[in-house]
mmCIF file of C-alpha atoms in Angstrom:
data_model
loop_
_atom_site.group_PDB
_atom_site.id
_atom_site.type_symbol
_atom_site.label_atom_id
_atom_site.label_comp_id
_atom_site.label_asym_id
_atom_site.label_seq_id
_atom_site.Cartn_x
_atom_site.Cartn_y
_atom_site.Cartn_z
ATOM 1 C CA MET H 787 0.000 0.000 0.000
ATOM 2 C CA SER H 788 2.761 2.435 0.954
ATOM 3 C CA ALA H 789 4.758 1.672 -2.175
ATOM 4 C CA ARG H 790 1.722 2.435 -4.338
ATOM 5 C CA SER H 791 1.246 5.727 -2.496
ATOM 6 C CA ARG H 792 4.807 6.733 -3.292
ATOM 7 C CA ASP H 793 4.460 5.720 -6.958
ATOM 8 C CA LYS H 794 1.137 7.570 -7.234
ATOM 9 C CA PHE H 795 2.733 10.724 -5.856
ATOM 10 C CA LEU H 796 5.732 10.522 -8.185
ATOM 11 C CA ASP H 797 3.548 9.798 -11.234
ATOM 12 C CA ALA H 798 1.366 12.807 -10.423
ATOM 13 C CA VAL H 799 4.426 15.060 -10.227
ATOM 14 C CA LEU H 800 6.009 13.786 -13.445
ATOM 15 C CA LYS H 801 2.700 14.069 -15.320
ATOM 16 C CA GLU H 802 3.102 17.856 -15.206
ATOM 17 C CA VAL H 803 6.719 17.858 -16.438
ATOM 18 C CA ARG H 804 6.737 17.932 -20.237
ATOM 19 C CA PHE H 805 10.469 17.367 -20.699
ATOM 20 C CA SER H 806 10.582 13.573 -20.369
ATOM 21 C CA TRP H 807 14.404 13.447 -20.409
ATOM 22 C CA ALA H 808 14.332 15.064 -16.939
ATOM 23 C CA HIS H 809 11.931 12.542 -15.429
ATOM 24 C CA GLY H 810 14.605 10.133 -14.246
ATOM 25 C CA LYS H 811 16.609 12.826 -12.463
ATOM 26 C CA ILE H 812 13.511 14.391 -10.887
ATOM 27 C CA LYS H 813 12.266 11.020 -9.669
ATOM 28 C CA GLU H 814 15.675 10.258 -8.165
ATOM 29 C CA GLU H 815 15.809 13.591 -6.311
ATOM 30 C CA LEU H 816 12.262 13.278 -4.976
ATOM 31 C CA ASN H 817 12.926 9.734 -3.768
ATOM 32 C CA ASP H 818 16.107 10.871 -2.028
ATOM 33 C CA HIS H 819 14.197 13.642 -0.263
ATOM 34 C CA ILE H 820 11.378 11.298 0.791
ATOM 35 C CA ASP H 821 13.820 8.629 2.005
ATOM 36 C CA ALA H 822 15.771 11.165 4.039
ATOM 37 C CA HIS H 823 12.571 12.318 5.754
ATOM 38 C CA ILE H 824 11.483 8.723 6.420
ATOM 39 C CA LYS H 825 14.851 7.986 8.021
ATOM 40 C CA GLU H 826 14.436 10.948 10.374
ATOM 41 C CA LEU H 827 10.909 9.873 11.364
ATOM 42 C CA VAL H 828 11.889 6.246 11.921
ATOM 43 C CA ALA H 829 14.726 7.435 14.150
ATOM 44 C CA GLU H 830 12.059 9.236 16.233
ATOM 45 C CA GLY H 831 10.161 5.952 16.747
ATOM 46 C CA LEU H 832 7.638 5.762 13.888
ATOM 47 C CA ASP H 833 7.292 2.641 11.737
ATOM 48 C CA GLU H 834 8.273 2.898 8.075
ATOM 49 C CA GLU H 835 4.745 2.863 6.618
ATOM 50 C CA GLU H 836 3.538 5.649 8.876
ATOM 51 C CA ALA H 837 6.769 7.567 8.262
ATOM 52 C CA LEU H 838 6.250 7.293 4.498
ATOM 53 C CA LEU H 839 2.726 8.692 4.663
ATOM 54 C CA ILE H 840 3.896 11.645 6.762
ATOM 55 C CA ALA H 841 6.859 12.242 4.422
ATOM 56 C CA LEU H 842 4.562 12.271 1.363
ATOM 57 C CA GLU H 843 2.156 14.685 3.028
ATOM 58 C CA SER H 844 5.031 17.002 3.928
ATOM 59 C CA MET H 845 6.103 17.144 0.289
ATOM 60 C CA GLY H 846 2.966 19.113 -0.579
ATOM 61 C CA ASP H 847 0.586 18.910 -3.527
ATOM 62 C CA ALA H 848 1.967 16.701 -6.328
ATOM 63 C CA HIS H 849 0.271 18.779 -9.041
ATOM 64 C CA GLU H 850 1.787 22.043 -7.784
ATOM 65 C CA ILE H 851 5.229 20.485 -7.447
ATOM 66 C CA GLY H 852 4.984 19.166 -10.991
ATOM 67 C CA VAL H 853 3.972 22.585 -12.368
ATOM 68 C CA GLU H 854 6.927 24.246 -10.629
ATOM 69 C CA LEU H 855 9.352 21.610 -11.875
ATOM 70 C CA ASN H 856 7.969 21.976 -15.393
ATOM 71 C CA GLU H 857 8.911 25.660 -15.294
ATOM 72 C CA VAL H 858 12.444 24.698 -14.319
ATOM 73 C CA HIS H 859 12.683 21.897 -16.869
ATOM 74 C CA LYS H 860 11.035 23.493 -19.885
ATOM 75 C CA PRO H 861 11.580 21.466 -23.079
ATOM 76 C CA ILE H 862 13.541 24.192 -24.870
ATOM 77 C CA TRP H 863 15.997 24.566 -21.983
ATOM 78 C CA GLY H 864 16.085 20.847 -21.442
ATOM 79 C CA TRP H 865 16.953 20.146 -25.058
ATOM 80 C CA LEU H 866 19.557 22.910 -25.037
ATOM 81 C CA LEU H 867 21.119 21.305 -21.964
ATOM 82 C CA PHE H 868 20.943 17.883 -23.591
ATOM 83 C CA PHE H 869 22.619 19.013 -26.806
ATOM 84 C CA SER H 870 25.218 21.091 -24.949
ATOM 85 C CA ARG H 871 26.195 17.990 -22.993
ATOM 86 C CA LEU H 872 26.212 15.999 -26.205
ATOM 87 C CA ALA H 873 28.474 18.600 -27.835
ATOM 88 C CA LEU H 874 30.779 18.519 -24.814
ATOM 89 C CA GLY H 875 30.952 14.742 -25.108
ATOM 90 C CA VAL H 876 31.877 15.046 -28.799
ATOM 91 C CA VAL H 877 34.622 17.565 -27.972
ATOM 92 C CA ILE H 878 36.025 15.263 -25.274
ATOM 93 C CA LEU H 879 35.901 12.364 -27.727
ATOM 94 C CA ILE H 880 37.758 14.356 -30.394
ATOM 95 C CA ILE H 881 40.425 15.385 -27.895
ATOM 96 C CA SER H 882 40.772 11.801 -26.680
ATOM 97 C CA VAL H 883 41.098 10.485 -30.231
ATOM 98 C CA SER H 884 43.694 13.143 -31.081
ATOM 99 C CA ILE H 885 45.749 11.977 -28.101
ATOM 100 C CA VAL H 886 45.280 8.237 -28.587
ATOM 101 C CA TYR H 887 45.368 8.152 -32.415
ATOM 102 C CA PRO H 888 49.141 8.588 -32.802
ATOM 103 C CA SER H 889 49.715 5.564 -30.557
ATOM 104 C CA ILE H 890 47.125 3.490 -32.405
ATOM 105 C CA LYS H 891 48.568 4.623 -35.730
ATOM 106 C CA GLY H 892 52.006 3.609 -34.518
ATOM 107 C CA MET H 893 50.766 0.075 -33.842
ATOM 108 C CA PHE H 894 49.884 -0.324 -37.522
ATOM 109 C CA ASN H 895 52.471 1.961 -39.092
ATOM 110 C CA GLN H 896 55.773 1.133 -37.444
ATOM 111 C CA ASP H 897 57.745 3.294 -39.884
ATOM 112 C CA ASP H 898 56.218 6.559 -38.680
ATOM 113 C CA TYR H 899 56.046 5.305 -35.101
ATOM 114 C CA TYR H 900 59.801 4.688 -34.743
ATOM 115 C CA ILE H 901 60.858 7.750 -36.706
ATOM 116 C CA ASP H 902 58.529 10.046 -34.741
ATOM 117 C CA ASN H 903 59.710 8.600 -31.423
ATOM 118 C CA PHE H 904 63.345 9.036 -32.441
ATOM 119 C CA LYS H 905 62.726 12.659 -33.438
ATOM 120 C CA ARG H 906 61.045 13.316 -30.102
ATOM 121 C CA THR H 907 64.096 11.853 -28.371
ATOM 122 C CA LEU H 908 66.327 14.261 -30.296
ATOM 123 C CA MET H 909 64.104 17.200 -29.352
ATOM 124 C CA MET H 910 64.266 16.217 -25.678
ATOM 125 C CA ASN H 911 68.039 16.458 -25.987
ATOM 126 C CA ASP H 912 67.778 19.941 -27.560
ATOM 127 C CA ILE H 913 68.686 18.628 -31.014
ATOM 128 C CA THR H 914 66.758 20.179 -33.896
ATOM 129 C CA ILE H 915 66.281 18.633 -37.332
ATOM 130 C CA THR H 916 67.159 21.372 -39.825
ATOM 131 C CA ARG H 917 66.742 19.469 -43.085
ATOM 132 C CA THR H 918 64.937 16.345 -44.252
ATOM 133 C CA GLN H 919 66.066 14.611 -47.431
ATOM 134 C CA LYS H 920 63.618 12.028 -48.751
ATOM 135 C CA ALA H 921 65.506 8.972 -49.915
ATOM 136 C CA ASN H 922 62.977 6.172 -50.546
ATOM 137 C CA ILE H 923 65.802 3.670 -51.089
ATOM 138 C CA THR H 924 65.060 -0.061 -51.082
ATOM 139 C CA TYR H 925 67.603 -2.900 -50.875
ATOM 140 C CA ASP H 926 65.911 -6.102 -52.051
ATOM 141 C CA PHE H 927 67.391 -9.315 -50.596
ATOM 142 C CA GLY H 928 64.580 -11.678 -51.557
ATOM 143 C CA SER H 929 63.060 -12.675 -48.218
ATOM 144 C CA TYR H 930 63.757 -9.223 -46.813
ATOM 145 C CA LYS H 931 63.824 -5.651 -47.986
ATOM 146 C CA TYR H 932 65.783 -2.908 -46.257
ATOM 147 C CA THR H 933 64.341 0.555 -46.786
ATOM 148 C CA ILE H 934 65.747 4.004 -46.052
ATOM 149 C CA PRO H 935 62.861 6.497 -46.126
ATOM 150 C CA SER H 936 64.853 9.655 -45.383
ATOM 151 C CA LEU H 937 68.006 11.322 -44.150
ATOM 152 C CA GLU H 938 67.733 13.929 -41.386
ATOM 153 C CA GLU H 939 70.291 16.700 -40.918
ATOM 154 C CA ALA H 940 70.465 18.211 -37.413
ATOM 155 C CA ASP H 941 71.997 21.279 -35.818
ATOM 156 C CA ASN H 942 74.477 19.139 -33.857
ATOM 157 C CA GLY H 943 76.558 18.458 -36.963
ATOM 158 C CA LYS H 944 75.117 15.009 -37.634
ATOM 159 C CA ILE H 945 73.077 13.368 -40.362
ATOM 160 C CA TYR H 946 70.730 10.602 -39.217
ATOM 161 C CA ILE H 947 70.004 7.633 -41.493
ATOM 162 C CA TYR H 948 66.992 5.391 -40.849
ATOM 163 C CA VAL H 949 67.021 1.751 -41.965
ATOM 164 C CA GLU H 950 63.918 -0.434 -41.692
ATOM 165 C CA VAL H 951 63.744 -4.204 -42.130
ATOM 166 C CA LYS H 952 60.651 -5.508 -43.875
ATOM 167 C CA ALA H 953 59.985 -9.197 -44.499
ATOM 168 C CA THR H 954 58.498 -10.050 -47.883
ATOM 169 C CA ASN H 955 56.111 -12.252 -45.909
ATOM 170 C CA PRO H 956 55.588 -10.634 -42.469
ATOM 171 C CA LEU H 957 54.457 -13.994 -41.045
ATOM 172 C CA HIS H 958 57.958 -15.346 -41.667
ATOM 173 C CA LEU H 959 59.844 -12.474 -40.061
ATOM 174 C CA PHE H 960 63.316 -13.611 -38.993
ATOM 175 C CA ASN H 961 62.749 -17.213 -40.144
ATOM 176 C CA ASP H 962 65.539 -16.702 -42.670
ATOM 177 C CA GLU H 963 68.991 -15.338 -41.930
ATOM 178 C CA LEU H 964 69.155 -11.577 -42.262
ATOM 179 C CA PRO H 965 71.814 -10.092 -44.543
ATOM 180 C CA SER H 966 74.210 -7.693 -42.831
ATOM 181 C CA ILE H 967 72.223 -4.591 -42.011
ATOM 182 C CA THR H 968 75.109 -2.258 -41.152
ATOM 183 C CA PRO H 969 75.558 0.220 -44.006
ATOM 184 C CA SER H 970 78.740 1.845 -45.213
ATOM 185 C CA ILE H 971 78.316 5.574 -45.759
ATOM 186 C CA TYR H 972 80.394 7.576 -48.234
ATOM 187 C CA VAL H 973 80.087 11.362 -48.188
ATOM 188 C CA ASN H 974 81.459 13.031 -51.317
ATOM 189 C CA GLY H 975 83.270 9.740 -52.011
ATOM 190 C CA LYS H 976 84.879 9.487 -48.549
ATOM 191 C CA LEU H 977 84.006 6.655 -46.151
ATOM 192 C CA GLU H 978 82.647 8.110 -42.896
ATOM 193 C CA ASP H 979 82.546 6.663 -39.409
ATOM 194 C CA LEU H 980 79.100 5.361 -38.564
ATOM 195 C CA GLN H 981 77.489 5.583 -35.134
ATOM 196 C CA VAL H 982 74.568 3.404 -34.025
ATOM 197 C CA GLU H 983 71.877 5.645 -32.517
ATOM 198 C CA ILE H 984 69.024 3.187 -32.024
ATOM 199 C CA TRP H 985 68.227 -0.462 -32.602
ATOM 200 C CA ALA H 986 64.618 -1.642 -32.231
ATOM 201 C CA GLY H 987 64.420 -5.134 -33.728
ATOM 202 C CA VAL H 988 63.347 -4.181 -37.257
ATOM 203 C CA TYR H 989 64.319 -0.545 -37.127
ATOM 204 C CA PHE H 990 67.752 1.106 -36.959
ATOM 205 C CA ALA H 991 69.027 4.662 -36.838
ATOM 206 C CA TYR H 992 72.630 5.577 -37.608
ATOM 207 C CA SER H 993 74.444 8.885 -37.702
ATOM 208 C CA ILE H 994 77.495 10.404 -39.350
ATOM 209 C CA GLU H 995 79.176 13.686 -38.554
ATOM 210 C CA PHE H 996 79.830 16.334 -41.195
ATOM 211 C CA ASN H 997 81.946 19.473 -41.333
ATOM 212 C CA ASP H 998 81.923 20.436 -45.017
ATOM 213 C CA PRO H 999 79.260 21.017 -47.674
ATOM 214 C CA ILE H 1000 77.786 17.751 -49.021
ATOM 215 C CA GLU H 1001 76.949 17.033 -52.632
ATOM 216 C CA GLU H 1002 76.158 13.334 -52.498
ATOM 217 C CA ILE H 1003 75.822 10.493 -50.014
ATOM 218 C CA GLU H 1004 76.415 6.882 -51.090
ATOM 219 C CA ILE H 1005 74.873 4.166 -48.906
ATOM 220 C CA VAL H 1006 76.129 0.601 -49.322
ATOM 221 C CA ILE H 1007 74.414 -2.382 -47.670
ATOM 222 C CA ASN H 1008 75.687 -5.908 -48.354
ATOM 223 C CA SER H 1009 77.564 -4.719 -51.491
ATOM 224 C CA ILE H 1010 74.481 -3.016 -52.947
ATOM 225 C CA SER H 1011 74.974 0.714 -53.471
ATOM 226 C CA HIS H 1012 72.542 3.618 -53.719
ATOM 227 C CA THR H 1013 73.513 7.267 -54.113
ATOM 228 C CA VAL H 1014 71.470 10.234 -52.898
ATOM 229 C CA ALA H 1015 72.051 13.670 -54.390
ATOM 230 C CA TYR H 1016 72.321 15.738 -51.238
ATOM 231 C CA LYS H 1017 72.787 19.467 -50.978
ATOM 232 C CA GLY H 1018 73.444 20.185 -47.337
ATOM 233 C CA GLY H 1019 76.025 20.229 -44.620
ATOM 234 C CA GLN H 1020 76.604 23.947 -45.031
#
């Protein structure tokens, strides 16, 4: 009986509120208020059913409460609130995607992932890339291909060379013996000392130092040579 009295009261209130999206919140708040009053009355010695009836009576006229709440929750303001929250959710989603996307992209595009991480490492060490020379060199060894996408010249007097290992069949990666991956670098025809900067399984970064203007860089891997016309090192 008491439960039906509560439901009847709540239904009478919500009947006057046109914005149905607010019904759940209003019902929750009214129930919280009623329950709090019941708890106080029970603590004074009343049983729960009697306390509920008194709490409902103290709430006032359900019709009048509903009319007042309808003024607060008018449909136009309710929909504006709904869409503003929706827009906020979209903005948060866009920001989240912009933060997470580079990591997800890196999972599927290891080339960019390793290169970008290496560049960030250089920046953290106050090293700035001043020139990027696209190379797009491929050394084909049958089961494997070694690719050099670019050369990066930095303000610390070094040129960074990226070498990536790609299996012809990715499912067979490292099943066959890898050819020697260490390149020999000739700058303007002179063999330069090579430094290993990073090794990440299928990705390598090397560097050479330069002091004079550069016209060409020859990169030799396992006796296969490719030359890049390079105007830099000024």
